Coordinates of C-alpha atoms and ligand atoms in Angstrom, one line a residue:
X259 CA -28.5 22.3 202.5
X260 CA -27.2 25.5 201.0
X261 CA -26.8 29.1 202.2
X262 CA -30.3 29.7 200.7
X263 CA -32.3 27.0 202.4
X264 CA -32.0 24.0 204.6
X265 CA -34.9 22.1 203.3
X266 CA -37.5 22.1 200.5
X267 CA -40.9 23.8 200.8
X268 CA -42.9 20.6 200.4
X269 CA -40.9 18.7 203.0
X270 CA -42.3 20.3 206.2
X271 CA -44.4 18.0 208.4
X272 CA -45.8 18.1 211.9
X273 CA -42.6 16.6 213.4
X274 CA -40.7 19.7 212.4
X275 CA -42.7 21.8 214.9
X276 CA -40.3 23.9 217.1
X277 CA -37.5 23.8 214.5
X278 CA -36.0 26.9 213.1
X279 CA -35.7 26.7 209.3
X280 CA -34.7 28.6 206.3
X281 CA -36.8 28.1 203.2
X282 CA -36.6 29.6 199.7
X283 CA -38.8 29.6 196.6
X284 CA -41.4 31.4 194.6
X285 CA -44.3 33.4 196.1
X286 CA -47.3 31.5 194.9
X287 CA -49.9 33.7 196.6
X288 CA -49.9 36.5 199.2
X289 CA -52.9 37.2 201.5
X290 CA -53.2 39.9 204.1
X291 CA -55.5 38.9 207.0
X292 CA -56.1 41.0 210.1
X293 CA -52.6 42.4 210.2
X294 CA -50.9 39.1 209.5
X295 CA -49.4 38.5 206.0
X296 CA -49.6 34.9 204.6
X297 CA -47.4 33.8 201.7
X298 CA -47.5 30.4 200.1
X299 CA -44.0 29.6 199.2
X300 CA -43.5 27.1 196.4
X301 CA -40.7 25.1 194.9
X302 CA -40.6 21.8 192.8
X303 CA -41.6 19.8 195.9
X304 CA -44.7 21.7 196.9
X305 CA -45.9 24.6 198.9
X306 CA -45.5 25.8 202.5
X307 CA -47.3 28.6 204.2
X308 CA -45.3 31.5 205.7
X309 CA -46.9 33.8 208.2
X310 CA -45.5 37.2 209.1
X311 CA -46.7 38.9 212.2
X312 CA -46.0 42.7 212.1
X313 CA -46.0 42.8 215.9
X314 CA -43.2 40.3 216.3
X315 CA -41.3 41.0 213.0
X316 CA -42.0 44.5 211.7
X317 CA -39.2 44.5 209.2
X318 CA -40.3 41.1 207.7
X319 CA -43.9 42.4 207.6
X320 CA -42.8 45.5 205.7
X321 CA -40.9 43.3 203.2
X322 CA -43.9 40.9 202.9
X323 CA -46.1 43.8 201.8
X324 CA -43.9 44.3 198.8
X325 CA -44.2 40.7 197.7
X326 CA -46.0 40.0 194.4
X327 CA -46.7 36.6 192.7
X328 CA -43.5 34.8 191.5
X329 CA -41.1 36.9 193.5
X330 CA -38.3 34.7 194.8
X331 CA -38.1 34.8 198.6
X332 CA -35.9 33.5 201.4
X333 CA -37.6 33.3 204.8
X334 CA -36.3 32.2 208.2
X335 CA -38.4 31.3 211.2
X336 CA -39.9 28.7 213.5
X337 CA -42.1 25.9 212.3
X338 CA -45.4 26.0 214.3
X339 CA -48.5 23.8 214.2
X340 CA -51.5 25.4 212.7
X341 CA -54.7 25.9 214.8
X342 CA -57.0 22.9 214.2
X343 CA -59.4 25.0 212.1
X344 CA -56.6 26.3 209.9
X345 CA -55.2 22.8 209.0
X346 CA -55.3 22.3 205.3
X347 CA -55.8 18.5 204.7
X348 CA -55.3 18.9 200.9
X349 CA -51.7 20.1 201.3
X350 CA -49.0 17.7 202.6
X351 CA -47.5 20.6 204.6
X352 CA -51.0 21.7 205.6
X353 CA -50.6 20.9 209.3
X354 CA -47.8 23.5 209.8
X355 CA -46.6 26.9 208.9
X356 CA -43.4 28.9 209.2
X357 CA -43.6 31.9 211.5
X358 CA -41.2 34.1 209.6
X359 CA -39.1 36.7 211.4
X360 CA -36.6 37.4 208.6
X361 CA -37.7 37.7 205.0
X362 CA -35.6 38.6 202.0
X363 CA -36.8 39.4 198.5
X364 CA -34.1 37.6 196.5
X365 CA -35.5 38.6 193.1
X366 CA -38.6 40.3 191.7
X367 CA -40.9 39.5 188.8
X368 CA -42.6 41.8 186.4
X369 CA -46.4 41.4 186.1
X370 CA -47.0 37.9 184.6
X371 CA -48.3 37.2 181.1
X372 CA -50.6 34.5 182.6
X373 CA -51.2 33.4 186.2
X374 CA -49.7 30.0 187.1
X375 CA -53.0 28.6 188.3
X376 CA -54.8 29.7 185.1
X377 CA -56.2 26.6 183.4
X378 CA -56.6 27.3 179.7
X379 CA -53.5 29.2 178.7
X380 CA -53.0 29.2 174.9
X381 CA -50.1 27.0 174.0
X382 CA -48.1 29.6 172.0
X383 CA -48.2 31.8 175.2
X384 CA -47.1 28.8 177.3
X385 CA -44.2 28.2 175.0
X386 CA -43.3 31.8 174.7
X387 CA -42.9 32.0 178.4
X388 CA -41.9 28.4 178.9
X389 CA -39.9 29.2 182.0
X390 CA -43.1 30.2 183.7
X391 CA -45.0 27.3 182.3
X392 CA -42.3 25.0 183.6
X393 CA -43.0 26.1 187.2
X394 CA -46.4 24.7 186.9
X395 CA -47.4 21.2 188.0
X396 CA -48.0 19.7 184.6
X397 CA -44.6 20.4 183.1
X398 CA -42.8 19.7 186.4
X399 CA -44.5 16.3 186.5
X400 CA -43.8 15.5 182.8
X401 CA -40.2 16.5 182.8
X402 CA -39.5 14.6 185.9
X403 CA -41.4 11.5 184.6
X404 CA -39.3 11.7 181.5
X405 CA -36.1 11.8 183.6
X406 CA -37.3 8.8 185.6
X407 CA -38.0 6.8 182.5
X408 CA -34.8 7.8 180.7
X409 CA -32.8 6.9 183.8
X410 CA -34.5 3.5 184.0
X411 CA -33.7 2.9 180.3
X412 CA -30.1 3.8 180.7
X413 CA -29.8 1.5 183.7
X414 CA -31.3 -1.3 181.7
X415 CA -29.1 -0.8 178.7
X416 CA -26.0 -0.6 180.9
X417 CA -27.0 -3.8 182.7
X418 CA -27.4 -5.5 179.4
X419 CA -23.9 -4.6 178.3
X420 CA -24.7 -1.8 175.9
X421 CA -22.1 0.9 175.2
X422 CA -23.3 4.5 174.8
X423 CA -21.5 5.8 171.6
X424 CA -22.0 9.3 170.4
X425 CA -22.5 9.6 166.6
X426 CA -22.5 12.7 164.5
X427 CA -25.5 14.9 163.9
X428 CA -23.9 16.5 160.8
X429 CA -23.6 13.8 158.2
X430 CA -24.8 12.6 154.8
X431 CA -28.5 12.2 154.1
X432 CA -29.8 8.9 155.6
X433 CA -32.9 7.4 153.9
X434 CA -35.5 7.3 156.7
X435 CA -38.3 8.6 154.5
X436 CA -38.2 12.3 155.4
X437 CA -36.6 15.4 154.0
X438 CA -33.2 16.3 155.4
X439 CA -32.3 19.5 157.2
X440 CA -29.3 21.0 155.6
X441 CA -26.3 22.6 157.2
X442 CA -24.1 24.8 154.9
X443 CA -20.4 24.7 155.4
X444 CA -18.4 27.9 155.4
X445 CA -15.1 26.1 154.6
X446 CA -16.7 24.4 151.6
X447 CA -19.2 26.9 150.1
X448 CA -22.0 25.2 148.2
X449 CA -21.7 22.0 150.1
X450 CA -24.1 20.8 152.8
X451 CA -24.2 18.4 155.7
X452 CA -27.6 16.8 156.4
X453 CA -28.7 16.5 160.0
X454 CA -29.0 12.8 160.8
X455 CA -32.5 11.5 160.4
X456 CA -31.3 8.7 162.6
X457 CA -27.9 7.2 163.5
X458 CA -28.8 4.1 161.4
X459 CA -25.6 3.7 159.3
X460 CA -23.3 4.8 162.1
X461 CA -24.8 2.2 164.5
X462 CA -24.3 -0.5 161.8
X463 CA -20.7 0.7 161.4
X464 CA -20.3 0.4 165.2
X465 CA -21.3 -3.3 164.7
X466 CA -18.7 -3.7 162.0
X467 CA -16.3 -2.0 164.4
X468 CA -16.8 -4.7 167.0
X469 CA -18.7 -2.6 169.6
X470 CA -21.0 -5.5 169.9
X471 CA -23.8 -3.6 171.7
X472 CA -24.4 0.1 170.9
X473 CA -27.0 2.4 172.3
X474 CA -27.7 6.1 172.4
X475 CA -30.5 8.5 173.3
X476 CA -30.1 10.1 169.9
X477 CA -31.5 13.3 168.6
X478 CA -32.9 12.9 165.1
X479 CA -33.9 15.6 162.6
X480 CA -36.6 15.2 160.0
X481 CA -38.0 17.9 157.9
X482 CA -41.7 16.9 158.1
X483 CA -44.9 18.8 158.9
X484 CA -45.3 19.1 162.6
X485 CA -48.2 17.3 164.3
X486 CA -49.2 16.0 167.7
X487 CA -46.5 13.4 167.6
X488 CA -44.0 15.1 165.4
X489 CA -41.4 17.7 165.9
X490 CA -38.5 18.6 163.6
X491 CA -36.1 17.2 166.2
X492 CA -37.0 14.4 168.5
X493 CA -35.3 11.6 170.5
X494 CA -34.9 8.0 169.9
X495 CA -33.7 5.2 172.1
X496 CA -31.5 3.8 169.4
X497 CA -29.7 0.5 169.7
X498 CA -28.0 -2.2 167.8
X499 CA -26.6 -5.7 168.7
X500 CA -24.2 -8.0 166.9
X501 CA -24.6 -11.8 166.5
X502 CA -28.3 -11.8 167.2
X503 CA -31.6 -12.9 165.8
X504 CA -34.9 -11.0 165.8
X505 CA -36.0 -12.4 169.1
X506 CA -32.9 -11.1 170.9
X507 CA -33.6 -7.6 169.8
X508 CA -37.3 -7.8 170.8
X509 CA -36.3 -8.9 174.3
X510 CA -34.0 -5.9 174.8
X511 CA -36.8 -3.5 174.0
X512 CA -39.3 -5.4 176.1
X513 CA -36.9 -5.1 179.1
X514 CA -36.7 -1.3 178.6
X515 CA -40.5 -1.0 178.5
X516 CA -41.0 -3.1 181.6
X517 CA -38.2 -1.2 183.4
X518 CA -39.9 2.1 182.5
X519 CA -43.2 1.0 184.0
X520 CA -41.5 -0.3 187.1
X521 CA -39.6 2.9 187.6
X522 CA -42.9 4.8 187.6
X523 CA -44.3 2.3 190.1
X524 CA -46.9 1.0 187.6
X525 CA -47.9 -2.5 186.9
X526 CA -45.7 -3.6 183.9
X527 CA -47.2 -5.2 180.8
X528 CA -46.7 -8.9 180.7
X529 CA -43.8 -10.3 178.7
X530 CA -43.4 -11.6 176.0
X531 CA -45.6 -9.1 174.2
X532 CA -47.8 -10.8 171.6
X533 CA -46.1 -11.2 168.2
X534 CA -48.4 -10.9 165.2
X535 CA -47.5 -11.3 161.5
X536 CA -48.0 -8.3 159.3
X537 CA -50.4 -10.0 156.9
X538 CA -52.6 -11.2 159.7
X539 CA -52.7 -7.8 161.4
X540 CA -53.7 -6.1 158.1
X541 CA -56.4 -8.7 157.5
X542 CA -57.9 -8.5 161.0
X543 CA -57.5 -4.9 161.8
X544 CA -56.8 -3.1 158.5
X545 CA -53.7 -1.3 159.8
X546 CA -50.2 -2.3 160.9
X547 CA -50.7 -0.4 164.2
X548 CA -54.0 -1.6 165.6
X549 CA -55.2 -0.8 169.0
X550 CA -55.7 -4.2 170.5
X551 CA -57.5 -3.0 173.6
X552 CA -60.7 -3.9 171.7
X553 CA -61.8 -6.5 169.1
X554 CA -64.0 -5.2 166.3
X555 CA -62.2 -7.4 163.8
X556 CA -62.7 -7.2 160.1
X557 CA -64.8 -10.0 158.6
X558 CA -64.3 -11.3 155.1
X559 CA -67.3 -11.7 152.7
X560 CA -65.4 -12.0 149.4
X561 CA -66.4 -15.6 148.9
X562 CA -69.9 -15.1 150.2
X563 CA -70.6 -12.2 147.7
X564 CA -69.2 -13.9 144.5
X565 CA -72.1 -13.6 142.1
X566 CA -74.0 -11.2 144.4
X567 CA -77.0 -9.3 143.0
X568 CA -75.3 -6.2 144.4
X569 CA -72.9 -5.3 141.5
X570 CA -70.4 -3.4 143.7
X571 CA -69.8 -6.5 145.7
X572 CA -69.9 -8.9 142.8
X573 CA -67.3 -6.9 140.9
X574 CA -64.9 -6.2 143.7
X575 CA -61.8 -8.3 144.2
X576 CA -62.2 -8.0 148.0
X577 CA -65.3 -7.5 150.1
X578 CA -65.0 -7.1 153.9
X579 CA -67.0 -5.6 156.7
X580 CA -67.0 -4.5 160.3
X581 CA -69.8 -5.3 162.8
X582 CA -70.2 -2.2 164.9
X583 CA -72.0 -2.9 168.2
X584 CA -74.7 -0.3 167.6
X585 CA -77.7 0.3 165.3
X586 CA -76.6 3.6 163.8
X587 CA -79.0 6.4 162.8
X588 CA -79.0 7.9 159.3
X589 CA -77.1 10.9 160.5
X590 CA -74.4 8.8 162.2
X591 CA -74.1 6.7 159.0
X592 CA -73.6 9.8 157.0
X593 CA -70.8 10.8 159.2
X594 CA -69.2 7.4 159.0
X595 CA -69.4 7.6 155.2
X596 CA -67.4 10.8 155.4
X597 CA -64.7 9.0 157.5
X598 CA -64.7 6.1 155.0
X599 CA -64.2 8.5 152.2
X600 CA -61.3 10.2 154.0
X601 CA -59.6 6.8 153.9
X602 CA -60.2 6.3 150.2
X603 CA -63.7 4.7 149.9
X604 CA -66.1 5.9 147.3
X605 CA -69.1 5.3 149.5
X606 CA -70.2 3.2 152.5
X607 CA -72.6 0.3 152.1
X608 CA -74.3 -0.7 155.3
X609 CA -76.8 -3.0 156.9
X610 CA -78.4 -1.9 160.2
X611 CA -79.9 -4.6 162.3
X612 CA -82.0 -2.9 164.9
X613 CA -82.7 -4.1 168.4
X614 CA -85.8 -6.1 167.2
X615 CA -83.7 -7.8 164.5
X616 CA -85.2 -5.8 161.7
X617 CA -82.9 -5.0 158.8
X618 CA -82.5 -1.4 157.4
X619 CA -80.3 -1.1 154.4
X620 CA -80.5 0.3 150.9
X621 CA -78.6 -2.7 149.6
X622 CA -80.5 -5.5 151.3
X623 CA -82.9 -5.8 148.4
X624 CA -80.0 -6.8 146.1
X625 CA -78.7 -9.4 148.4
X626 CA -79.7 -13.1 148.5
X627 CA -81.1 -14.8 151.6
X628 CA -77.9 -16.8 151.7
X629 CA -75.8 -13.7 151.7
X630 CA -77.8 -12.0 154.4
X631 CA -77.8 -15.1 156.6
X632 CA -74.0 -15.4 156.0
X633 CA -73.2 -12.1 157.6
X634 CA -72.3 -12.2 161.2
X635 CA -74.8 -9.7 162.7
X636 CA -76.6 -9.6 166.0
X637 CA -79.6 -7.4 166.7
X638 CA -78.4 -3.9 167.7
X639 CA -75.5 -3.8 165.3
X640 CA -74.4 -2.2 162.0
X641 CA -72.5 -3.9 159.2
X642 CA -70.1 -1.5 157.4
X643 CA -68.7 -2.7 154.1
X644 CA -65.8 -1.9 151.9
X645 CA -65.5 -3.4 148.5
X646 CA -62.4 -2.8 146.3
X647 CA -58.8 -3.8 146.0
X648 CA -57.5 -5.4 149.2
X649 CA -55.2 -2.6 150.2
X650 CA -58.0 0.0 149.9
X651 CA -60.5 -2.3 151.7
X652 CA -58.0 -2.7 154.6
X653 CA -57.2 1.0 154.7
X654 CA -60.9 2.0 154.8
X655 CA -62.0 -0.6 157.4
X656 CA -58.8 0.0 159.4
X657 CA -59.6 3.8 159.5
X658 CA -63.3 3.1 160.4
X659 CA -62.3 0.6 163.1
X660 CA -59.9 3.1 164.8
X661 CA -62.6 5.8 164.5
X662 CA -65.3 3.6 166.0
X663 CA -63.0 2.5 168.8
X664 CA -62.6 6.1 169.8
X665 CA -66.2 7.3 169.2
X666 CA -67.8 4.4 170.9
X667 CA -65.2 4.2 173.7
X668 CA -64.5 0.6 172.9
X669 CA -60.9 0.6 174.4
X670 CA -60.5 -0.2 178.1
X671 CA -58.6 2.8 179.3
X672 CA -57.0 0.8 182.1
X673 CA -55.4 -1.7 179.8
X674 CA -52.1 -1.5 178.1
X675 CA -51.9 -3.5 174.9
X676 CA -48.3 -3.8 173.7
X677 CA -47.6 -6.0 170.7
X678 CA -45.1 -6.6 168.0
X679 CA -45.9 -6.7 164.3
X680 CA -43.5 -9.0 162.4
X681 CA -42.8 -10.3 158.9
X682 CA -43.3 -7.1 156.9
X683 CA -42.9 -7.2 153.2
X684 CA -39.4 -6.0 152.3
X685 CA -40.7 -3.6 149.6
X686 CA -43.8 -1.7 148.9
X687 CA -44.9 0.3 145.9
X688 CA -44.6 4.0 146.2
X689 CA -48.0 5.4 145.4
X690 CA -46.8 8.5 143.6
X691 CA -44.0 7.1 141.4
X692 CA -45.3 3.6 141.1
X693 CA -41.7 2.4 141.9
X694 CA -40.8 -0.2 144.4
X695 CA -39.3 1.2 147.5
X696 CA -38.3 0.0 151.0
X697 CA -40.9 -0.7 153.6
X698 CA -38.6 0.1 156.6
X699 CA -35.3 1.3 155.2
X700 CA -32.9 -0.2 152.6
X701 CA -30.7 -1.9 155.2
X702 CA -33.3 -4.4 156.4
X703 CA -32.4 -8.0 155.7
X704 CA -34.7 -10.4 154.0
X705 CA -35.8 -13.5 155.9
X706 CA -33.0 -16.2 155.9
X707 CA -33.2 -18.5 153.0
X708 CA -35.2 -16.1 150.9
X709 CA -32.4 -13.7 149.8
X710 CA -33.4 -13.7 146.2
X711 CA -36.6 -12.3 144.6
X712 CA -38.0 -11.2 141.3
X713 CA -36.3 -7.8 141.2
X714 CA -38.9 -6.3 138.8
X715 CA -41.8 -7.5 141.0
X716 CA -40.5 -8.1 144.5
X717 CA -44.0 -8.5 146.0
X718 CA -43.1 -11.8 147.8
X719 CA -39.8 -10.6 149.4
X720 CA -40.2 -10.6 153.1
X721 CA -38.1 -8.5 155.5
X722 CA -36.9 -9.1 159.0
X723 CA -38.5 -5.9 160.1
X724 CA -40.6 -5.4 163.3
X725 CA -42.6 -2.6 164.8
X726 CA -43.6 -2.1 168.4
X727 CA -47.2 -0.9 169.0
X728 CA -48.8 0.4 172.2
X729 CA -52.6 1.0 172.2
X730 CA -52.6 1.8 168.5
X731 CA -49.5 4.0 168.5
X732 CA -46.3 2.9 166.7
X733 CA -43.6 3.3 169.3
X734 CA -40.7 2.3 167.0
X735 CA -39.2 0.1 164.4
X736 CA -36.2 -2.0 163.8
X737 CA -34.9 -4.9 161.8
X738 CA -32.2 -7.5 161.3
X739 CA -29.8 -5.8 158.9
X740 CA -28.2 -7.0 155.7
X741 CA -24.6 -8.1 156.4
X742 CA -23.9 -9.4 152.9
X743 CA -22.8 -6.9 150.4
X744 CA -24.4 -8.7 147.5
X745 CA -27.8 -8.7 149.1
X746 CA -27.4 -5.0 149.9
X747 CA -26.7 -4.3 146.2
X748 CA -29.7 -6.4 145.2
X749 CA -32.0 -4.3 147.5
X750 CA -30.6 -1.1 146.0
X751 CA -31.1 -2.5 142.5
X752 CA -34.7 -3.5 143.2
X753 CA -35.4 0.1 144.4
X754 CA -33.9 1.4 141.1
X755 CA -30.7 2.6 142.8
X756 CA -28.0 1.6 140.2
X757 CA -24.5 0.5 141.1
X758 CA -23.1 4.0 140.5
X759 CA -25.7 5.7 142.6
X760 CA -25.4 3.1 145.3
X761 CA -21.6 3.5 145.5
X762 CA -21.9 7.3 145.4
X763 CA -24.4 7.5 148.3
X764 CA -23.6 4.4 150.4
X765 CA -20.1 3.5 149.2
X766 CA -18.8 3.6 152.8
X767 CA -21.5 1.1 153.9
X768 CA -20.8 -1.2 151.0
X769 CA -17.1 -1.1 151.8
X770 CA -17.7 -1.8 155.4
X771 CA -20.0 -4.7 154.5
X772 CA -17.1 -6.1 152.5
X773 CA -14.8 -6.1 155.5
X774 CA -16.1 -8.6 157.9
X775 CA -19.5 -7.4 159.1
X776 CA -21.1 -9.5 161.9
X777 CA -24.7 -10.4 161.6
X778 CA -26.6 -7.6 163.5
X779 CA -29.9 -6.0 164.1
X780 CA -31.4 -3.2 166.2
X781 CA -34.3 -1.0 167.0
X782 CA -35.3 2.6 167.6
X783 CA -38.0 3.7 170.0
X784 CA -39.6 7.1 169.5
X785 CA -38.8 8.3 173.0
X786 CA -40.9 11.4 173.1
X787 CA -44.0 9.5 172.0
X788 CA -43.4 6.8 174.6
X789 CA -43.0 9.5 177.3
X790 CA -46.1 11.4 176.2
X791 CA -48.1 8.2 176.3
X792 CA -46.7 7.3 179.8
X793 CA -47.5 10.9 180.9
X794 CA -51.1 10.6 179.6
X795 CA -50.5 13.6 177.4
X796 CA -52.1 14.1 174.0
X797 CA -49.0 15.3 172.2
X798 CA -45.2 15.2 172.5
X799 CA -44.8 18.9 173.1
X800 CA -45.9 18.3 176.7
X801 CA -42.9 16.2 177.4
X802 CA -40.4 18.3 175.6
X803 CA -38.9 21.2 177.5
X804 CA -38.7 23.6 174.5
X805 CA -40.7 22.4 171.5
X806 CA -41.7 24.2 168.4
X807 CA -45.2 25.1 167.3
X808 CA -46.9 23.7 164.2
X809 CA -45.6 26.5 161.9
X810 CA -42.1 25.2 162.7
X811 CA -41.2 28.2 164.8
X812 CA -39.9 28.5 168.4
X813 CA -42.1 31.1 170.0
X814 CA -39.5 31.5 172.8
X815 CA -36.4 32.4 170.9
X816 CA -38.2 33.6 167.8
X817 CA -36.2 31.1 165.7
X818 CA -35.9 30.6 162.8
X819 CA -34.6 34.0 161.8
X820 CA -33.4 35.5 158.6
X821 CA -29.7 36.1 158.2
X822 CA -28.0 39.0 156.4
X823 CA -27.0 38.4 152.8
X824 CA -23.3 38.9 153.8
X825 CA -23.5 35.9 156.2
X826 CA -25.2 33.8 153.5
X827 CA -22.6 34.8 150.9
X828 CA -19.9 33.5 153.2
X829 CA -21.7 30.1 153.1
X830 CA -22.0 30.2 149.3
X831 CA -25.8 30.5 149.4
X832 CA -28.4 33.1 148.5
X833 CA -31.9 33.3 149.8
X834 CA -34.4 33.5 146.9
X835 CA -37.3 34.2 149.3
X836 CA -37.6 37.3 151.4
X837 CA -38.8 36.0 154.8
X838 CA -39.9 39.4 155.9
X839 CA -41.4 41.0 152.8
Ligands
LIG1036 N1 -33.2 3.8 162.0 C1 -34.6 3.3 162.2 C2 -35.6 4.4 162.4 O1 -35.2 5.5 162.7 C3 -34.7 2.4 163.3 C4 -33.9 1.1 163.2 O2 -34.1 0.4 162.2 O3 -33.2 0.8 164.1 O4 -36.8 4.2 162.3

């Protein structure tokens, strides 16, 4: 293969017996045994055992004594079959070993901050010494899985006629709902680029530019708090197509998902993925990203409880409940009430129907026979109620449903439930300001034929926006875009962006939309999240080579770092906080 080795460590099998080979890799372990020295040599393909016999190879044996864990070695010798009692059936190379007569220490290692086979190494330490962590099986597996999937996606996009176009990272702020990272500009002190939260507007301009089908594995930057599935910078499979309708876009994404599963040799989810309207999803599951691997659907009791003797029900615009398949204890109910409160409930009304059919509930005495009979409850179950405005009821029961699904293990871990959520409202009310804002982003087109709405109360405006969900995780969003400048201006106006502000921020888009834009739409898949789920990992840091920790720092390089005032002055900025007081 190269001057350093002629095969990989994990490749040796019994048919190699008698061959003279050169192998190279890291010393995984060294053991001395009755004069013989054994070294397990490791590379990304696996391990092979080297044996050095001081009687046959005194120089190699002397070198072998110096070897410590993670030294890099190059060994030459003959492949021999192990004695039957020494065969290791757990190792693919376990039937053979290399009887080394020439051994070279290629490079040495200082004592290690953690052993590679140590199980519970704290994550900051793993990230601080990521190069060591990467030698371990988990990161090797995850980074290679990521490569396999990205390669499959690129092949699919290429076959579908998509063109990979690079778009700038340094740009104007794009409204994707997060804060921008700013880049000062030495040549124009006091001015800043924003790092692209997504290539949204550039990909739309590619459509106006006649590219027809654009895609990119794009890095996006969003200044948000870091969480299990959030980093400051992350990757999207970002794409856009011209002269299409919603269905055409969904099919491209489904092809990429199926190709990813197939590339990993896994059974692919069946196409087409179910398509569910937003309103129906909210009513049945209380969230726009439900885990459909289990039922536990929300039941409606608004009609049934009109005029109820229980005032909370009678006075609420919306009364709904879940039927959990367990008769919960008081302590369990107290915990569930806490969960309900976290989602915005003031309390949690419940009815427990125990195995014998007996009802336990502080509210039962206020309810009529008819109400009690109307609830859909079997023995051995608990009804959990929410009574309030519809959005709050949905949020609370959606939160409880997700919680119960996890706590009671309701989801079949073997199943993969992919589905689309469609027909989102075009606008939603911002809870803090009370103003109407976009649901997806301001470039999403309304459904055809409904391009006008009450601009002061656009509650009925419906967008051509779609989300892809996998087992309760939102994988990404997209939409058919506005290609009519008047509609674009109407959306801005509805959101309180006046003509002047619209022109100032998005003048280039409005101009482009006035110069022959084709109808177009697209999608962006959160690639790291998709990869983490495929890898069975709990967070995206495990599929990212060099991620940051939750404080927003990189333990490996020590970034971010302060800069001297002189450097800042050159950029026309001054720090008002001393980062190292
Ligand atoms: N730019 C959008 C996002 O980052 C995706 C899209 O609409 O294509 O979520």
